[in-house]
PDB file of C-alpha atoms in Angstrom:
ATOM      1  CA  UNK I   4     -47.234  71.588 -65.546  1.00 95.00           C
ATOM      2  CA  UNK I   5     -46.635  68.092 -64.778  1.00 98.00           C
ATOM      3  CA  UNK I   6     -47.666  65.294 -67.754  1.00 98.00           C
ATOM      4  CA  UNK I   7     -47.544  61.347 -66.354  1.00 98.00           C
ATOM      5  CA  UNK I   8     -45.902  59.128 -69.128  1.00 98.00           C
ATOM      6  CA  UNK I   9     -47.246  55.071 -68.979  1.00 98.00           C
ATOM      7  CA  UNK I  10     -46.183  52.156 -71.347  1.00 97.00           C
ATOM      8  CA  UNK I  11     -48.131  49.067 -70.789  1.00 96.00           C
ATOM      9  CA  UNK I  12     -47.507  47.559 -75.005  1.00 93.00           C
ATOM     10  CA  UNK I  13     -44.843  44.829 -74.224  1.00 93.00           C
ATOM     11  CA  UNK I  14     -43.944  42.901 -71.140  1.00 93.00           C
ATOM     12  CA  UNK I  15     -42.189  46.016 -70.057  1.00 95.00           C
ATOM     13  CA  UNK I  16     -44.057  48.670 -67.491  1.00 97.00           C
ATOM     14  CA  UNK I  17     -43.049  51.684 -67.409  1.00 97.00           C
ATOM     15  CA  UNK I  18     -44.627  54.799 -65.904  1.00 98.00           C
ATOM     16  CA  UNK I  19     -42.593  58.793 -65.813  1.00 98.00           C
ATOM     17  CA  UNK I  20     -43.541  61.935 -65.085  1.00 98.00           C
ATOM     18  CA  UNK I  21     -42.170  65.130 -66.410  1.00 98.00           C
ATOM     19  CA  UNK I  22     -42.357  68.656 -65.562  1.00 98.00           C
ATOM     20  CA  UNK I  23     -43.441  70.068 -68.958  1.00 97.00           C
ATOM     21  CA  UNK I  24     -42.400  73.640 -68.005  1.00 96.00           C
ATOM     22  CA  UNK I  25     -38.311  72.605 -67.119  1.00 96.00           C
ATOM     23  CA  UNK I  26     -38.297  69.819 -69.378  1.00 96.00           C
ATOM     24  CA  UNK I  27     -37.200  67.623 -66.310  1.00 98.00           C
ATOM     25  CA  UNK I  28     -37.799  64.334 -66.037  1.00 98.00           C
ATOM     26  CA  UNK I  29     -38.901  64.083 -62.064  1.00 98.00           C
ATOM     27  CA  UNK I  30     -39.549  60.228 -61.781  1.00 98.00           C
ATOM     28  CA  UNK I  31     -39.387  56.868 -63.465  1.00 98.00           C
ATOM     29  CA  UNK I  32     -40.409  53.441 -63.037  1.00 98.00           C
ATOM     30  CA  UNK I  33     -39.793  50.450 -65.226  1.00 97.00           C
ATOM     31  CA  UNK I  34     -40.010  46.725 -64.708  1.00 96.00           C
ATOM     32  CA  UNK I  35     -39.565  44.126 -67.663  1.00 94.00           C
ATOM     33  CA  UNK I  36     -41.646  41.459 -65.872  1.00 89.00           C
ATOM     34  CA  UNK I  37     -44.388  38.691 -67.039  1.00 80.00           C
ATOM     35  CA  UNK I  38     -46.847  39.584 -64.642  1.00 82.00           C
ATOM     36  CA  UNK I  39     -50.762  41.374 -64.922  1.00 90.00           C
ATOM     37  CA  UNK I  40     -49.793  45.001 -66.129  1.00 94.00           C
ATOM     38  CA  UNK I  41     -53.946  45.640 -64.855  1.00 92.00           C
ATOM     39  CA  UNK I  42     -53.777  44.753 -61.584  1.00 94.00           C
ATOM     40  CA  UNK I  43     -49.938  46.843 -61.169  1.00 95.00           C
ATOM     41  CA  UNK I  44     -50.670  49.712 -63.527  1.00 97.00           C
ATOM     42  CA  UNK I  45     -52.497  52.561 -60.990  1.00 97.00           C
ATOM     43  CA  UNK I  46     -50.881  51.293 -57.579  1.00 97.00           C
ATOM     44  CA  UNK I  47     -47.926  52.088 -59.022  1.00 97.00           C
ATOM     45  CA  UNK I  48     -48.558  55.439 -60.873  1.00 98.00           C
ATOM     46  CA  UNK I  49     -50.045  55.571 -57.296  1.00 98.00           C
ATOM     47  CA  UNK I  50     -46.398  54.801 -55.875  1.00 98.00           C
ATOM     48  CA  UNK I  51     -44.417  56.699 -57.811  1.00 98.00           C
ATOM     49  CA  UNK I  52     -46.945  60.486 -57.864  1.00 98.00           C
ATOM     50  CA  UNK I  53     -46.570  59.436 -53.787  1.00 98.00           C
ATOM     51  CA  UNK I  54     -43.133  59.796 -53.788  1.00 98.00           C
ATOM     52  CA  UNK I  55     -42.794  62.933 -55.670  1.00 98.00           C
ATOM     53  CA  UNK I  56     -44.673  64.565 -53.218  1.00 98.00           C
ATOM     54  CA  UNK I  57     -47.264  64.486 -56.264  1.00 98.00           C
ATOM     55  CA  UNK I  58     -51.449  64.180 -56.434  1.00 97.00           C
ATOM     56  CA  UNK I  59     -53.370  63.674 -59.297  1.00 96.00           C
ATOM     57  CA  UNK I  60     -54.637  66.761 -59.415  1.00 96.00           C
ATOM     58  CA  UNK I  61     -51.309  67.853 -59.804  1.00 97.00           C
ATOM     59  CA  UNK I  62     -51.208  66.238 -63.693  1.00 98.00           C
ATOM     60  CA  UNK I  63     -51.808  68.630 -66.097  1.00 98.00           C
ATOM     61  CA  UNK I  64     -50.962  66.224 -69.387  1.00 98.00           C
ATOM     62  CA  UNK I  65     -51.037  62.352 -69.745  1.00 98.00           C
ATOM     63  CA  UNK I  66     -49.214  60.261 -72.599  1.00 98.00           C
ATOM     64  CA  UNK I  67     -49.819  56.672 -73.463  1.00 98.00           C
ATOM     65  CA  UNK I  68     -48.113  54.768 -76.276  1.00 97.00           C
ATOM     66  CA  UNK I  69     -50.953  53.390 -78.795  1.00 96.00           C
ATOM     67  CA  UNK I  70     -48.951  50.152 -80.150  1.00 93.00           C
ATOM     68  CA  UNK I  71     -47.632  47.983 -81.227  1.00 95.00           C
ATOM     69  CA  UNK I  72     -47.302  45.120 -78.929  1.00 90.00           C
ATOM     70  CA  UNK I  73     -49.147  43.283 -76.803  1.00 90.00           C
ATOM     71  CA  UNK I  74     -52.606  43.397 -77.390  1.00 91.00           C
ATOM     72  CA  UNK I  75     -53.992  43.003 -73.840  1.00 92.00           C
ATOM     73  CA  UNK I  76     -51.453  45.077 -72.714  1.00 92.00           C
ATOM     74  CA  UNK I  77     -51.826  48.356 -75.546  1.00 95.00           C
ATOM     75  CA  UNK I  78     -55.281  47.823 -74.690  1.00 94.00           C
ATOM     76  CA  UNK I  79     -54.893  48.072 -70.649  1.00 95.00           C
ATOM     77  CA  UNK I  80     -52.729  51.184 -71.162  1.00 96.00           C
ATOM     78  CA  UNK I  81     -55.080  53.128 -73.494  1.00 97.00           C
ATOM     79  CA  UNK I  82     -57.940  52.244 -71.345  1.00 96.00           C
ATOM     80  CA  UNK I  83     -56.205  53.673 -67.923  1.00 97.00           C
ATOM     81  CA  UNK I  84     -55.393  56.625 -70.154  1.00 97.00           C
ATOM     82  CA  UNK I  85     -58.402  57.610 -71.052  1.00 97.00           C
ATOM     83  CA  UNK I  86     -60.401  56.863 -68.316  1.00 96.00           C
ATOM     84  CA  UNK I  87     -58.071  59.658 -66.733  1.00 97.00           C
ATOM     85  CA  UNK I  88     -58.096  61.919 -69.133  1.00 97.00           C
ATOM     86  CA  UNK I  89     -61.710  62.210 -69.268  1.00 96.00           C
ATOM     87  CA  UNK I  90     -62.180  61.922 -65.407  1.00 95.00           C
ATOM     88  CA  UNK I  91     -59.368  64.960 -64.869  1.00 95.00           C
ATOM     89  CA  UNK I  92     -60.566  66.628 -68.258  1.00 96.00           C
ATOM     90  CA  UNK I  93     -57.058  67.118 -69.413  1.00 97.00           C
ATOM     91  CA  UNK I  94     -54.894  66.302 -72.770  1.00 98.00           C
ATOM     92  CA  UNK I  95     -53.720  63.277 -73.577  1.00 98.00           C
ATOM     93  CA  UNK I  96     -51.076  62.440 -76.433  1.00 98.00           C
ATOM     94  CA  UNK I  97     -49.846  59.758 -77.732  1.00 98.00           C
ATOM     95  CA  UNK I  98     -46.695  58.073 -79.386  1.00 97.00           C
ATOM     96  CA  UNK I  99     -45.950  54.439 -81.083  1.00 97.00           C
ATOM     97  CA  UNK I 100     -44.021  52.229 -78.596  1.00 97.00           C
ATOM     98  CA  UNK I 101     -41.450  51.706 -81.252  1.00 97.00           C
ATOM     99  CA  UNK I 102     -40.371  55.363 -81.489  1.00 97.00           C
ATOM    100  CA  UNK I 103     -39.880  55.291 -77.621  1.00 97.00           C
ATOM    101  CA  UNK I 104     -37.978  52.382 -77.857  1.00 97.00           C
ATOM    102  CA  UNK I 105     -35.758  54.176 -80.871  1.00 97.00           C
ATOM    103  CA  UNK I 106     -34.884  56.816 -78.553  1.00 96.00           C
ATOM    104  CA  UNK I 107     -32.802  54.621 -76.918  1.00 96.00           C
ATOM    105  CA  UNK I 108     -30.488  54.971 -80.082  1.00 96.00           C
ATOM    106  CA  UNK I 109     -30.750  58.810 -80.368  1.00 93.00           C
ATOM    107  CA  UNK I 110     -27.083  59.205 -80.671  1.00 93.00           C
ATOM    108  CA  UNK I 111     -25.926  56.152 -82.935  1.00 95.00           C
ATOM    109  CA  UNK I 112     -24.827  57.283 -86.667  1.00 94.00           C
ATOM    110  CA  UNK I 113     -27.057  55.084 -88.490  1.00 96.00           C
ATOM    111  CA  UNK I 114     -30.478  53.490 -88.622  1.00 97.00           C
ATOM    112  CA  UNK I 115     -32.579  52.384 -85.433  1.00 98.00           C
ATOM    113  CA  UNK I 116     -34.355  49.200 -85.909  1.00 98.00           C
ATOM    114  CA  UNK I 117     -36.545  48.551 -82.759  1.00 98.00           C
ATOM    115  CA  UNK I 118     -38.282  45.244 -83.049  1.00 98.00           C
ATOM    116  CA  UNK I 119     -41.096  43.347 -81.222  1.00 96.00           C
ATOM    117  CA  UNK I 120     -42.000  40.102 -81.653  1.00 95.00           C
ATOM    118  CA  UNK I 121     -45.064  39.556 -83.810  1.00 94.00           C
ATOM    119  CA  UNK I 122     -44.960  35.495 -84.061  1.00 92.00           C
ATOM    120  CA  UNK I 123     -44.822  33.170 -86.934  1.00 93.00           C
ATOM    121  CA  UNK I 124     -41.113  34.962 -87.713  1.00 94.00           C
ATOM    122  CA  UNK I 125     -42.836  38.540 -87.962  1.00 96.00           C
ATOM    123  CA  UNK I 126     -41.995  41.548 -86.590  1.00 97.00           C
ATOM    124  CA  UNK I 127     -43.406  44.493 -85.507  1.00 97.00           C
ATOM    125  CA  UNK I 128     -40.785  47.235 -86.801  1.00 97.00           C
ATOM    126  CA  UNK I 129     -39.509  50.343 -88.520  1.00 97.00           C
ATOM    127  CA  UNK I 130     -36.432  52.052 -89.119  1.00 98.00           C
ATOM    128  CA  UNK I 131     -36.046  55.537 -87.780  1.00 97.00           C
ATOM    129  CA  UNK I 132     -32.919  58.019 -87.593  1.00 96.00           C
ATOM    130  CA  UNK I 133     -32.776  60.851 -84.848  1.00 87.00           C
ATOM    131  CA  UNK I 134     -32.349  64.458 -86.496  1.00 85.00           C
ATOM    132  CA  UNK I 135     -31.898  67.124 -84.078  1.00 77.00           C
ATOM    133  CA  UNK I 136     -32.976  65.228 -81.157  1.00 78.00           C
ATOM    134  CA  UNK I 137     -36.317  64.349 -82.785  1.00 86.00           C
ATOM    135  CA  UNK I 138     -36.766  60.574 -84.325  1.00 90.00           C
ATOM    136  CA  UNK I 139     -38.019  60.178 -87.744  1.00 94.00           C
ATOM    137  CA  UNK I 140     -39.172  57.502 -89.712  1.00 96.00           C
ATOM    138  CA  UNK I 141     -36.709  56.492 -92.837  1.00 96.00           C
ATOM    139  CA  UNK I 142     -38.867  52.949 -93.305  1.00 96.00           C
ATOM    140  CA  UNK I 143     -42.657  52.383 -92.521  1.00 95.00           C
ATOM    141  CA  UNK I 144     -43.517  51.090 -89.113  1.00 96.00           C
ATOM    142  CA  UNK I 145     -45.568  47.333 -90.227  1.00 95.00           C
ATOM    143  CA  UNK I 146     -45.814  43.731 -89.501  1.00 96.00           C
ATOM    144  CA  UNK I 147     -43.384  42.040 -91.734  1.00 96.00           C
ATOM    145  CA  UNK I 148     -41.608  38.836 -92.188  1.00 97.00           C
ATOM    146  CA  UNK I 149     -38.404  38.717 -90.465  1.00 97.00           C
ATOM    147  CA  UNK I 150     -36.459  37.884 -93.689  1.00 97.00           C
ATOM    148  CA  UNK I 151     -38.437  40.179 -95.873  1.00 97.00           C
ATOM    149  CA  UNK I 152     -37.434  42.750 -93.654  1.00 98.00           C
ATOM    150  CA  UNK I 153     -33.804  41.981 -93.378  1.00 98.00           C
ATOM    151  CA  UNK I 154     -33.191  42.365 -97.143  1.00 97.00           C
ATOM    152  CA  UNK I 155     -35.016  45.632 -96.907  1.00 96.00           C
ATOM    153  CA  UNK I 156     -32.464  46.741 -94.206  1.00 97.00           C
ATOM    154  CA  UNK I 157     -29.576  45.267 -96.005  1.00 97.00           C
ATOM    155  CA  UNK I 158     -30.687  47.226 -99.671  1.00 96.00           C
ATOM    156  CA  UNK I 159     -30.513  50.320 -97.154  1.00 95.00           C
ATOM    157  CA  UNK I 160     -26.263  50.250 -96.914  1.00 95.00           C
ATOM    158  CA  UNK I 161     -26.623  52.047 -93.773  1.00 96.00           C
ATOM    159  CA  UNK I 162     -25.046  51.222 -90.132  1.00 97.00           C
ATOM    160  CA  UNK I 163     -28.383  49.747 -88.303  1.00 98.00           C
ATOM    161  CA  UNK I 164     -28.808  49.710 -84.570  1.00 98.00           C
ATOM    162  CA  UNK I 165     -31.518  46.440 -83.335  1.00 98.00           C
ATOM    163  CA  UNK I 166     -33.169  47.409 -80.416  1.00 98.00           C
ATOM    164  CA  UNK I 167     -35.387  45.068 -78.228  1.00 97.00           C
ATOM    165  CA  UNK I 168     -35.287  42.244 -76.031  1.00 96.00           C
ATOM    166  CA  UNK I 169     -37.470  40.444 -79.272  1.00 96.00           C
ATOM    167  CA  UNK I 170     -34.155  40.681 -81.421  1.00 98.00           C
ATOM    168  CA  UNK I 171     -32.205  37.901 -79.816  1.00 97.00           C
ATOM    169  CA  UNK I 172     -34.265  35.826 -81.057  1.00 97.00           C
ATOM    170  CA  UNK I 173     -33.370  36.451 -84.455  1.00 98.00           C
ATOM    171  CA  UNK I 174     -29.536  37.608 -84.236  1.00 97.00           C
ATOM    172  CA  UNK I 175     -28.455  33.926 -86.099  1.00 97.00           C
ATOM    173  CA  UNK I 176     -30.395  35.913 -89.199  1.00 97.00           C
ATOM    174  CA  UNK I 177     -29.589  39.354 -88.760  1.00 98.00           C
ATOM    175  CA  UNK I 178     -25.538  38.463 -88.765  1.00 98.00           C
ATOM    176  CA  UNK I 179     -26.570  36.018 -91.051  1.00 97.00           C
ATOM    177  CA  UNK I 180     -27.537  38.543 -93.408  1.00 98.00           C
ATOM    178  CA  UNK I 181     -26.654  41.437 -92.809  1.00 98.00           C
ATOM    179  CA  UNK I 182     -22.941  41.010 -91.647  1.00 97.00           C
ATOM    180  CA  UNK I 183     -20.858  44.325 -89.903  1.00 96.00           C
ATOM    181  CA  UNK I 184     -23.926  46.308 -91.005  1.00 97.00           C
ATOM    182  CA  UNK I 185     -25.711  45.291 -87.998  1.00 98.00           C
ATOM    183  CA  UNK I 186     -25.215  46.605 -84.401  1.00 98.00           C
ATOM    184  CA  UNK I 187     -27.190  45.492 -81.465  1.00 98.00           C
ATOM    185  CA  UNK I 188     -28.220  46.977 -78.284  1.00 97.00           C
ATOM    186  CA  UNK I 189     -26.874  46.462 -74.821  1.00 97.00           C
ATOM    187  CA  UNK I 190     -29.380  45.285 -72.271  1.00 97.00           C
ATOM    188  CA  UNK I 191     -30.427  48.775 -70.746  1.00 96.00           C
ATOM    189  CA  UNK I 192     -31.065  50.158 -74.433  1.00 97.00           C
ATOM    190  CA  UNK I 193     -33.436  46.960 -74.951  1.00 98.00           C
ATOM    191  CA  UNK I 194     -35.850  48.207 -72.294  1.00 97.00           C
ATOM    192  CA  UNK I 195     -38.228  50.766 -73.697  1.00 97.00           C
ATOM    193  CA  UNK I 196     -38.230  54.198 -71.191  1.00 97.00           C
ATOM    194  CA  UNK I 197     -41.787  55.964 -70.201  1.00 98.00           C
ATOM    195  CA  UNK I 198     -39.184  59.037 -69.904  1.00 98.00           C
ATOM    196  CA  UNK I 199     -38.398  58.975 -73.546  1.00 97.00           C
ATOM    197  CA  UNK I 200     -42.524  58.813 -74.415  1.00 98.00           C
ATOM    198  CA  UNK I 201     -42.492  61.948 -71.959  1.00 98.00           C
ATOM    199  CA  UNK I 202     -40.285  63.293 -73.967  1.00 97.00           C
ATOM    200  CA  UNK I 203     -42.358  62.307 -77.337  1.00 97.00           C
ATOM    201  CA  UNK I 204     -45.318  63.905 -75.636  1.00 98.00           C
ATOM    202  CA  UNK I 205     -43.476  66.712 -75.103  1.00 97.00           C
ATOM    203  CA  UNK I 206     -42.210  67.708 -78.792  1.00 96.00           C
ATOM    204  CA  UNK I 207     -45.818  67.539 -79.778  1.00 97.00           C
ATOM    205  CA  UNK I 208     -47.024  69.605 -76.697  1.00 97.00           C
ATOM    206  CA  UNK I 209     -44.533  72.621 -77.417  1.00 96.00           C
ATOM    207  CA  UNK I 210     -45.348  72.198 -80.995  1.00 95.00           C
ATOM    208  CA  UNK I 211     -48.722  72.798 -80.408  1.00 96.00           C
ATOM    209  CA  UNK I 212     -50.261  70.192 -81.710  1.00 97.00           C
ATOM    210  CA  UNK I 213     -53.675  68.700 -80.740  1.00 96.00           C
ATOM    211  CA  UNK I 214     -54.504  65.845 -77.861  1.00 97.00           C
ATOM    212  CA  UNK I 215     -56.048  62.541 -79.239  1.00 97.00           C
ATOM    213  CA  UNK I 216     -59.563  62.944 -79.664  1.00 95.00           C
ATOM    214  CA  UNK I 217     -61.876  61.280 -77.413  1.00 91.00           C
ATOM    215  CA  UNK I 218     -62.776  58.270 -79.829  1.00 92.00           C
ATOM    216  CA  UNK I 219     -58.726  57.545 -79.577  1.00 93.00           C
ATOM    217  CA  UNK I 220     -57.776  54.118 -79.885  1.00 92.00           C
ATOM    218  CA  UNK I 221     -54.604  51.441 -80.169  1.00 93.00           C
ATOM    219  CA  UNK I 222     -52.820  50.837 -83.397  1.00 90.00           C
ATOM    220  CA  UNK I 223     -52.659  47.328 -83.513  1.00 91.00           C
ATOM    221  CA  UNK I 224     -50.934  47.372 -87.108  1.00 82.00           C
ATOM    222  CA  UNK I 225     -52.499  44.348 -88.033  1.00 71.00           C
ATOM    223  CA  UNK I 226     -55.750  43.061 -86.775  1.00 49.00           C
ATOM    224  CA  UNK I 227     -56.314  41.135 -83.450  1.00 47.00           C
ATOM    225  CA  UNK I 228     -57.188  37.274 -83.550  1.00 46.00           C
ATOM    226  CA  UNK I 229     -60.859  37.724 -82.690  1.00 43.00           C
ATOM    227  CA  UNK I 230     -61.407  40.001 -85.631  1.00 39.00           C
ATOM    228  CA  UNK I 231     -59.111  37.391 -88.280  1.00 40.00           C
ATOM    229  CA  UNK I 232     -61.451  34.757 -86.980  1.00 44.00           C
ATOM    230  CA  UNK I 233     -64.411  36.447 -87.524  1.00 37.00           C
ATOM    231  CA  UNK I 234     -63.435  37.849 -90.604  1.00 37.00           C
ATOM    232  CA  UNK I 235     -62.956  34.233 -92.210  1.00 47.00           C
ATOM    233  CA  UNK I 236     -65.856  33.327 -90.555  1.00 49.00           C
ATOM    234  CA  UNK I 237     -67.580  35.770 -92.807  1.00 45.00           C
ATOM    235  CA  UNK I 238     -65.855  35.250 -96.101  1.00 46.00           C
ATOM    236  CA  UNK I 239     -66.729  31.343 -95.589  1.00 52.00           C
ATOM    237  CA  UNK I 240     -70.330  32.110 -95.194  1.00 51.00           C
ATOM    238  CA  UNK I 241     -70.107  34.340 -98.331  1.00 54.00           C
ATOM    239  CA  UNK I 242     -68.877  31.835-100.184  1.00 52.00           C
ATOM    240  CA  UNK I 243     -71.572  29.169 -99.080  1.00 54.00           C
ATOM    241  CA  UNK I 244     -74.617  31.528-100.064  1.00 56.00           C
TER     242      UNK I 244
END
């Protein structure tokens, strides 16, 4: 049973697959480039199920992570994901690209902040802790303001882990405020892994749980600029009749 792992949320691309069976991870491909995820998404799911000897009838599962991120990009991977899923009439789960990113902290004794940019000194975040080798939330995952968020962490007392390529731009704050309680991420741990939303697709498939349903869609976590725009649009025309 072979499930095919893709993360298309941030500027990082990422596609695994896994054999479900041996819990093996049998191939991985990641690039952290600013280039069309659309156009490089299937050629190289195409490259990578090529040199595992692998077709896609082969895949038996597919996981996609929902969001947050990058709007186009959550968007393109969904899509892809679903298309496939309904074309090959198999399962598809799903995880939030921030607990794949927390994975990369499994084994540090403390909190895991992963954070994503989320402009005008926001961030797309939550705090998680690993507990026998499955991540769990201890704060929320939101859209918050940067220093907002810091106090929260800093009210916490606990060791905290920032993951992300997003958090250099906001180290000056975190040591700022935060002091020895903050630990950062080397530059491999930054990069989000489609092997570690294999695995998250995993946990739920030997748990047993259900496949997103058909009408599946992206968590955003707050709403996109086309829907802000048009929901002042409508508040202002409430307010002039």
């Amino acid at each position: 049973m072979k499930l095919l792992a893709m993360d298309t949320s941030t500027l990082v691309m990422g596609v695994a697959v896994m054999d479900l069976e041996n819990q093996k991870i049998l191939g991985e491909t990641v690039t952290n480039l600013h280039k069309n995820h659309s156009v490089r998404l299937m050629p190289t799911i195409e490259r990578l199920l090529n040199d595992l000897d692998l077709a896609v009838d082969d895949l038996t599962h597919l996981a996609v992570t929902r969001g947050p991120g990058s709007y186009t990009g959550i968007r393109i991977g969904v899509t892809t994901a679903k298309a496939m899923s309904w074309a090959r009439r198999i399962p598809l789960y799903s995880a939030s690209g921030l607990a794949v990113l927390a994975l990369n902290g499994a084994r540090f004794d403390g909190w895991v902040v992963p954070m994503f940019d989320a402009r005008r000194r926001r961030v797309y975040t939550g705090a998680f802790r690993t507990d026998n080798h499955e991540i769990r939330e201890q704060l929320p995952q939101q859209v918050i303001a940067v220093d907002a968020w810091l106090q929260q962490l800093k009210e916490s007392g606990e060791p905290i882990l920032f993951l992300g390529d997003d958090v250099v731009r906001f180290e000056e704050d975190i040591r700022s405020t935060l002091g020895k309680q903050a630990c950062f991420g080397t530059p491999q741990e930054n990069i989000p892994r489609p092997a570690s939303l294999a695995w998250l697709a995993y946990q739920k498939w030997s748990r047993q749980e259900q496949p997103e349903p058909p009408d599946f869609s992206p968590e955003y976590l707050q709403m996109t600029e086309a829907e802000a725009n048009w929901l002042k649009k409508q508040r202002k025309e409430g307010a002039n009749g």
